[in-house]
Short mmCIF file of C-alpha atoms in Angstrom, two decimals:
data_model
loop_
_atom_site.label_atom_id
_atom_site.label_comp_id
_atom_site.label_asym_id
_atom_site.label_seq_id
_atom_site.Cartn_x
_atom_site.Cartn_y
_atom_site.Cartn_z
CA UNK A 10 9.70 -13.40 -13.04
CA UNK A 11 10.05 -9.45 -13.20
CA UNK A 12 7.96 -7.48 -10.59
CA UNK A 13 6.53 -3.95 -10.90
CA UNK A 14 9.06 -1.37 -11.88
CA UNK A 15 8.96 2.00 -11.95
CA UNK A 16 10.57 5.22 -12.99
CA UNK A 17 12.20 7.26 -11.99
CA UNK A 18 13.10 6.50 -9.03
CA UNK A 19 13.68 9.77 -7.57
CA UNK A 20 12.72 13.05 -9.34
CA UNK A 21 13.37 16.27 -7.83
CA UNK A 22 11.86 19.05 -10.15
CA UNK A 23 10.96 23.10 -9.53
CA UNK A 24 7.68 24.00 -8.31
CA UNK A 25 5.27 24.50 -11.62
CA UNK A 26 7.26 21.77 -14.07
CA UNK A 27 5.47 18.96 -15.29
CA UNK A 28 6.50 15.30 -14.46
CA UNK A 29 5.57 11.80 -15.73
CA UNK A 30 5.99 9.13 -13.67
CA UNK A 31 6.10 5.49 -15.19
CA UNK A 32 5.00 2.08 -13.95
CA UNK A 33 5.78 -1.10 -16.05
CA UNK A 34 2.82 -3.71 -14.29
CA UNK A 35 3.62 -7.88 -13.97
CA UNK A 36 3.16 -8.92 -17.17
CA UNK A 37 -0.31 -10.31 -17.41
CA UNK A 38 -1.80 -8.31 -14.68
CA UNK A 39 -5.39 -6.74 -15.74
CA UNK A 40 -5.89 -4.49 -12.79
CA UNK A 41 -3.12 -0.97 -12.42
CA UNK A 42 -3.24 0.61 -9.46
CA UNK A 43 -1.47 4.29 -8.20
CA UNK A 44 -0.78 5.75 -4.86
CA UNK A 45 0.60 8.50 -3.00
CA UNK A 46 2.29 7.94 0.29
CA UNK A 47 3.50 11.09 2.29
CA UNK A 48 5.67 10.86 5.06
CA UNK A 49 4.10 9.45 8.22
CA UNK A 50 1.29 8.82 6.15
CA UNK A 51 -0.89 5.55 4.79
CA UNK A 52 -1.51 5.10 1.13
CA UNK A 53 -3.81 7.54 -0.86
CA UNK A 54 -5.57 5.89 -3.76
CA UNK A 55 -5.06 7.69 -6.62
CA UNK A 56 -6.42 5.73 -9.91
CA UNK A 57 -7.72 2.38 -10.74
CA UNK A 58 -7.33 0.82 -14.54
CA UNK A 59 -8.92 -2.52 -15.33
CA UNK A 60 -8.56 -4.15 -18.71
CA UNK A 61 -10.05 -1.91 -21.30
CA UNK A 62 -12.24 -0.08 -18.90
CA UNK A 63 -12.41 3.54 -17.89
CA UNK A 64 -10.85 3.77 -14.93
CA UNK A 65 -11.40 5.25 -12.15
CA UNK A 66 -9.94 8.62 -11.19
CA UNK A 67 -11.90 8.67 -7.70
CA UNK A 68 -8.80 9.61 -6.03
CA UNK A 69 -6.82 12.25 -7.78
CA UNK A 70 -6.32 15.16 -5.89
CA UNK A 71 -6.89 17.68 -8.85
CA UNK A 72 -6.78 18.15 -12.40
CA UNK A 73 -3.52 18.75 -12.10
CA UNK A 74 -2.84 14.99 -11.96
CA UNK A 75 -3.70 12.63 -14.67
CA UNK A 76 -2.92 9.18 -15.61
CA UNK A 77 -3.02 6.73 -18.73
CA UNK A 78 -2.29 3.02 -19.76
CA UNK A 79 -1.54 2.26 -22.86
CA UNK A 80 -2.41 -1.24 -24.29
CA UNK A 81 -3.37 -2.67 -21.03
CA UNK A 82 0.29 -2.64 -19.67
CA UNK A 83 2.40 0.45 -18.86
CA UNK A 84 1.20 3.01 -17.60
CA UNK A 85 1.98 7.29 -16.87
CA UNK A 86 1.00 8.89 -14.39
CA UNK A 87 1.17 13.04 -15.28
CA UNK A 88 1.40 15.56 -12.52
CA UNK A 89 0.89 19.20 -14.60
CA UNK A 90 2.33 22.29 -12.77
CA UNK A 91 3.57 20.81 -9.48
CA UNK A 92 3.09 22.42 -5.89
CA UNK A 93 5.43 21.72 -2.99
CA UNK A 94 2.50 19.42 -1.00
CA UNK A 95 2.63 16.97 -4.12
CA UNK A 96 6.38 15.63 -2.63
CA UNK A 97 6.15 12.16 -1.73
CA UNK A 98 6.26 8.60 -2.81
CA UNK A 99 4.19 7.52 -5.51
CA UNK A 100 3.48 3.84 -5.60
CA UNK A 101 2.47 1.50 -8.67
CA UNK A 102 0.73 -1.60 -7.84
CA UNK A 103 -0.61 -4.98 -10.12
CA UNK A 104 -2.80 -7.62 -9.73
CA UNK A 105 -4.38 -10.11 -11.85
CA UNK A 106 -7.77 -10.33 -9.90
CA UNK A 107 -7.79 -6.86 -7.20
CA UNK A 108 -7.55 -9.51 -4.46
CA UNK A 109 -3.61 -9.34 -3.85
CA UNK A 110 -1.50 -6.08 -4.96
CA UNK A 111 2.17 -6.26 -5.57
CA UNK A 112 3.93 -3.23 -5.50
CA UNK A 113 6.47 -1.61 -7.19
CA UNK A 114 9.10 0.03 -5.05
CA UNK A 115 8.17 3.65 -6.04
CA UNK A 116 9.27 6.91 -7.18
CA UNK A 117 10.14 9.65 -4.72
CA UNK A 118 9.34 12.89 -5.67
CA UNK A 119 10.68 16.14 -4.57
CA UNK A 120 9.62 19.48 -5.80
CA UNK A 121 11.60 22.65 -4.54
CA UNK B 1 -17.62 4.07 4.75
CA UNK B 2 -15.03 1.83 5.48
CA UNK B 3 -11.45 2.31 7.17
CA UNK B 4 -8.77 0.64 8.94
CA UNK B 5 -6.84 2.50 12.36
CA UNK B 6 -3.64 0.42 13.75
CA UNK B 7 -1.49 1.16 15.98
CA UNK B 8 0.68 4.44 15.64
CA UNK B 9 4.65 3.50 15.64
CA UNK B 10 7.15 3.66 15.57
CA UNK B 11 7.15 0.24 17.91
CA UNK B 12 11.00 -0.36 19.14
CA UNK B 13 12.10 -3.94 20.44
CA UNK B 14 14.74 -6.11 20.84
CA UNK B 15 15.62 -9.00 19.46
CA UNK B 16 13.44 -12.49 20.44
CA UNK B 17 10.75 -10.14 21.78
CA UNK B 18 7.24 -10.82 21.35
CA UNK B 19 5.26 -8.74 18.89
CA UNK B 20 1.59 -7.18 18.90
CA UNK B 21 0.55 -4.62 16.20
CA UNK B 22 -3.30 -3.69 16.74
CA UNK B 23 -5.12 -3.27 13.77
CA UNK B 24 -9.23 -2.59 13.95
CA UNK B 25 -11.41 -2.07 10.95
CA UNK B 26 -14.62 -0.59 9.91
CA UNK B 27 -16.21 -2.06 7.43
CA UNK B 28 -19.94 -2.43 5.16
CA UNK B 29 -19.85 -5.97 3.90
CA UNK B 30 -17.89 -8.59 4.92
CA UNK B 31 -14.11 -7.69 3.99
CA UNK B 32 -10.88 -9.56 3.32
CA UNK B 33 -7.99 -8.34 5.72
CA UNK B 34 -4.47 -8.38 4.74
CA UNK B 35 -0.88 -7.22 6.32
CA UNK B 36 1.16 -5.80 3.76
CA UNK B 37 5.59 -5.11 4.62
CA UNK B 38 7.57 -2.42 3.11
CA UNK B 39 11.08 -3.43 4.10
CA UNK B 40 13.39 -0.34 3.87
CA UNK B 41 13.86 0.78 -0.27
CA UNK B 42 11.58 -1.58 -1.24
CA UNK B 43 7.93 -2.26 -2.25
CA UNK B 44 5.27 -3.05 -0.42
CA UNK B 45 4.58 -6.71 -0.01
CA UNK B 46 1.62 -9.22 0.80
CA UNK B 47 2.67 -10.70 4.03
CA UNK B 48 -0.38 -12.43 4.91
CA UNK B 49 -4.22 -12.40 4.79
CA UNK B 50 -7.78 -13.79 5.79
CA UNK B 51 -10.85 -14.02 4.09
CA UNK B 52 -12.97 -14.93 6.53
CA UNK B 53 -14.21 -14.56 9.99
CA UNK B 54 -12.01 -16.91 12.69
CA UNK B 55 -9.51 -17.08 9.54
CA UNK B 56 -5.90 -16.99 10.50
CA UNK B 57 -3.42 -15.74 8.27
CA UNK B 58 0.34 -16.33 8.60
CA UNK B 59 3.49 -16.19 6.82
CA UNK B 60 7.51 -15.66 8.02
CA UNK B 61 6.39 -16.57 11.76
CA UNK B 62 3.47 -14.04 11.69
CA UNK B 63 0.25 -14.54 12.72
CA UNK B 64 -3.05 -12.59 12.35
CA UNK B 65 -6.72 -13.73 13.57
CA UNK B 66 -9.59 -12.12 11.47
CA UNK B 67 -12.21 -11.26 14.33
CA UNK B 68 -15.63 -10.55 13.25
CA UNK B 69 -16.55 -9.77 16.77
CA UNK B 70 -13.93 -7.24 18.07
CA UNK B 71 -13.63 -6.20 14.10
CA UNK B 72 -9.74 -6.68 14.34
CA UNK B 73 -6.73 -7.97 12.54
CA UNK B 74 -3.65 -7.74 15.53
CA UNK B 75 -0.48 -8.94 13.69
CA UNK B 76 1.84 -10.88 16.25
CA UNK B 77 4.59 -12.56 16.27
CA UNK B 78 6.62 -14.89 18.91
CA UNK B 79 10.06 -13.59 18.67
CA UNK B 80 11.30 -10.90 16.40
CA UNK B 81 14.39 -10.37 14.74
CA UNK B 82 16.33 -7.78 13.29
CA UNK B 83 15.80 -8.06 9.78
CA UNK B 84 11.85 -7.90 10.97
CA UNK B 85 12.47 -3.94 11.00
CA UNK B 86 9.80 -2.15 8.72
CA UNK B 87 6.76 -0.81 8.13
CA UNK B 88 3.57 -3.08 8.22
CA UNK B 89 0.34 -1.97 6.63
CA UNK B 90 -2.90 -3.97 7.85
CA UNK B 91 -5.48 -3.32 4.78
CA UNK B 92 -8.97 -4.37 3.92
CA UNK B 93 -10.73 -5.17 0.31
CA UNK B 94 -14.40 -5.01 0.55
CA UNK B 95 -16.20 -8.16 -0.70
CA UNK B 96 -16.80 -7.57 -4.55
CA UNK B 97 -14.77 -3.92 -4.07
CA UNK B 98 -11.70 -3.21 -6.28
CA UNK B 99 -9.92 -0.65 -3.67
CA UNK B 100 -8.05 -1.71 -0.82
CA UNK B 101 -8.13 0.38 2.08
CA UNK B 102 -4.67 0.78 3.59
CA UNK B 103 -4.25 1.85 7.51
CA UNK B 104 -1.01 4.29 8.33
CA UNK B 105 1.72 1.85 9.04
CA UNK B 106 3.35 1.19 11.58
CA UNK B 107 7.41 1.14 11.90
CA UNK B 108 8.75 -1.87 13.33
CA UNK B 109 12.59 -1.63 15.27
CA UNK B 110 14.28 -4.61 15.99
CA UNK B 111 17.52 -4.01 18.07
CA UNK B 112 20.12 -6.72 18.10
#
């Protein structure tokens, strides 16, 4: 079956545009996970959605970022005014239970 | 709080060598430990896991103990090859928890 996509799945954009970011989750997967992963660097958790929950937003960096999922499936992740030190991969993940995460292969983003 | 340190890369062998990648973790409950892959342009990927102390986990040739006493997770495997070259993640999901904690990575050569 389809894995996690996302796009784009590069974006280079000028310091202080906006960007959305989209990740299309396994069909049937309740739990949505986003990521950051600089270079040299492990993965930052971002956001968590599950189900019809609020998720959690422990790990955005500021309110710069934000992130929604609409009808339990896709979901956008919005980066408002972007800075230089926001380059890097950002990584969608699903599950169906939190236990094991499968990935999408991410979107690298550049801003000049 | 909890967190996982491996080994720092990037880790360069040739071909039918045998592979060790530490990975130690701190942790509050009793965690399950995973190694995740992220071949090159692609998503990460579950390679194997353990849920339990004295667990072994393995997959592809690899092989990874879950010790409760040394609170490790060393990834190993008997001969490598070159299509083994990426990045491996060892990672850790609190028991009941929703966030998995991902370690660095660490980049994996394989010369022919």
């Amino acid at each position: 079956g389809a894995g996690v996509s996302q796009s784009p799945s590069n974006k280079v954009t000028e310091k202080g545009k906006d960007v959305e970011l989209r990740c299309d989750p396994i069909s049937g997967h309740t739990a949505l996970y986003w990521y950051r992963q600089s270079l040299g660097q492990g993965l930052e958790f971002l956001i968590y959605f599950q189900g019809n929950s609020a998720p959690d937003k422990s790990g955005l960096p500021s309110d710069r970022f934000s992130a929604e999922r609409t009808g339990g499936s896709v979901s956008t992740l919005t980066i408002q005014r972007t800075q230089q030190e926001d380059s890097a991969v950002y990584l969608c993940a699903s599950s169906p239970d939190t236990y094991e995460q499968y990935f999408g292969p991410g979107t690298r983003l550049t801003v000049t | 709080g909890n967190s996982v340190t491996q080994m720092e890369g990037p880790v360069t062998l040739s071909e039918e060598a045998f592979l060790t990648i530490n990975c130690t973790y701190t942790a509050t409950g009793y965690p399950s430990l995973f190694w995740y892959v992220q071949y090159p342009g692609e998503g990460l990927q579950l390679l194997l896991k353990a849920t339990k102390a004295d667990d072994k986990g393995s997959n592809k040739g690899f092989e990874a103990t879950y010790r409760k006493e040394t609170t490790s997770f060393h990834l190993e495997k008997g001969s490598v090859q070159v299509s083994d070259s990426a990045v491996y993640f060892c990672a850790l999901l609190n028991t009941g928890g929703f966030k998995t904690i991902f370690g660095a990575g660490t980049r994996l050569f394989v010369k022919a």
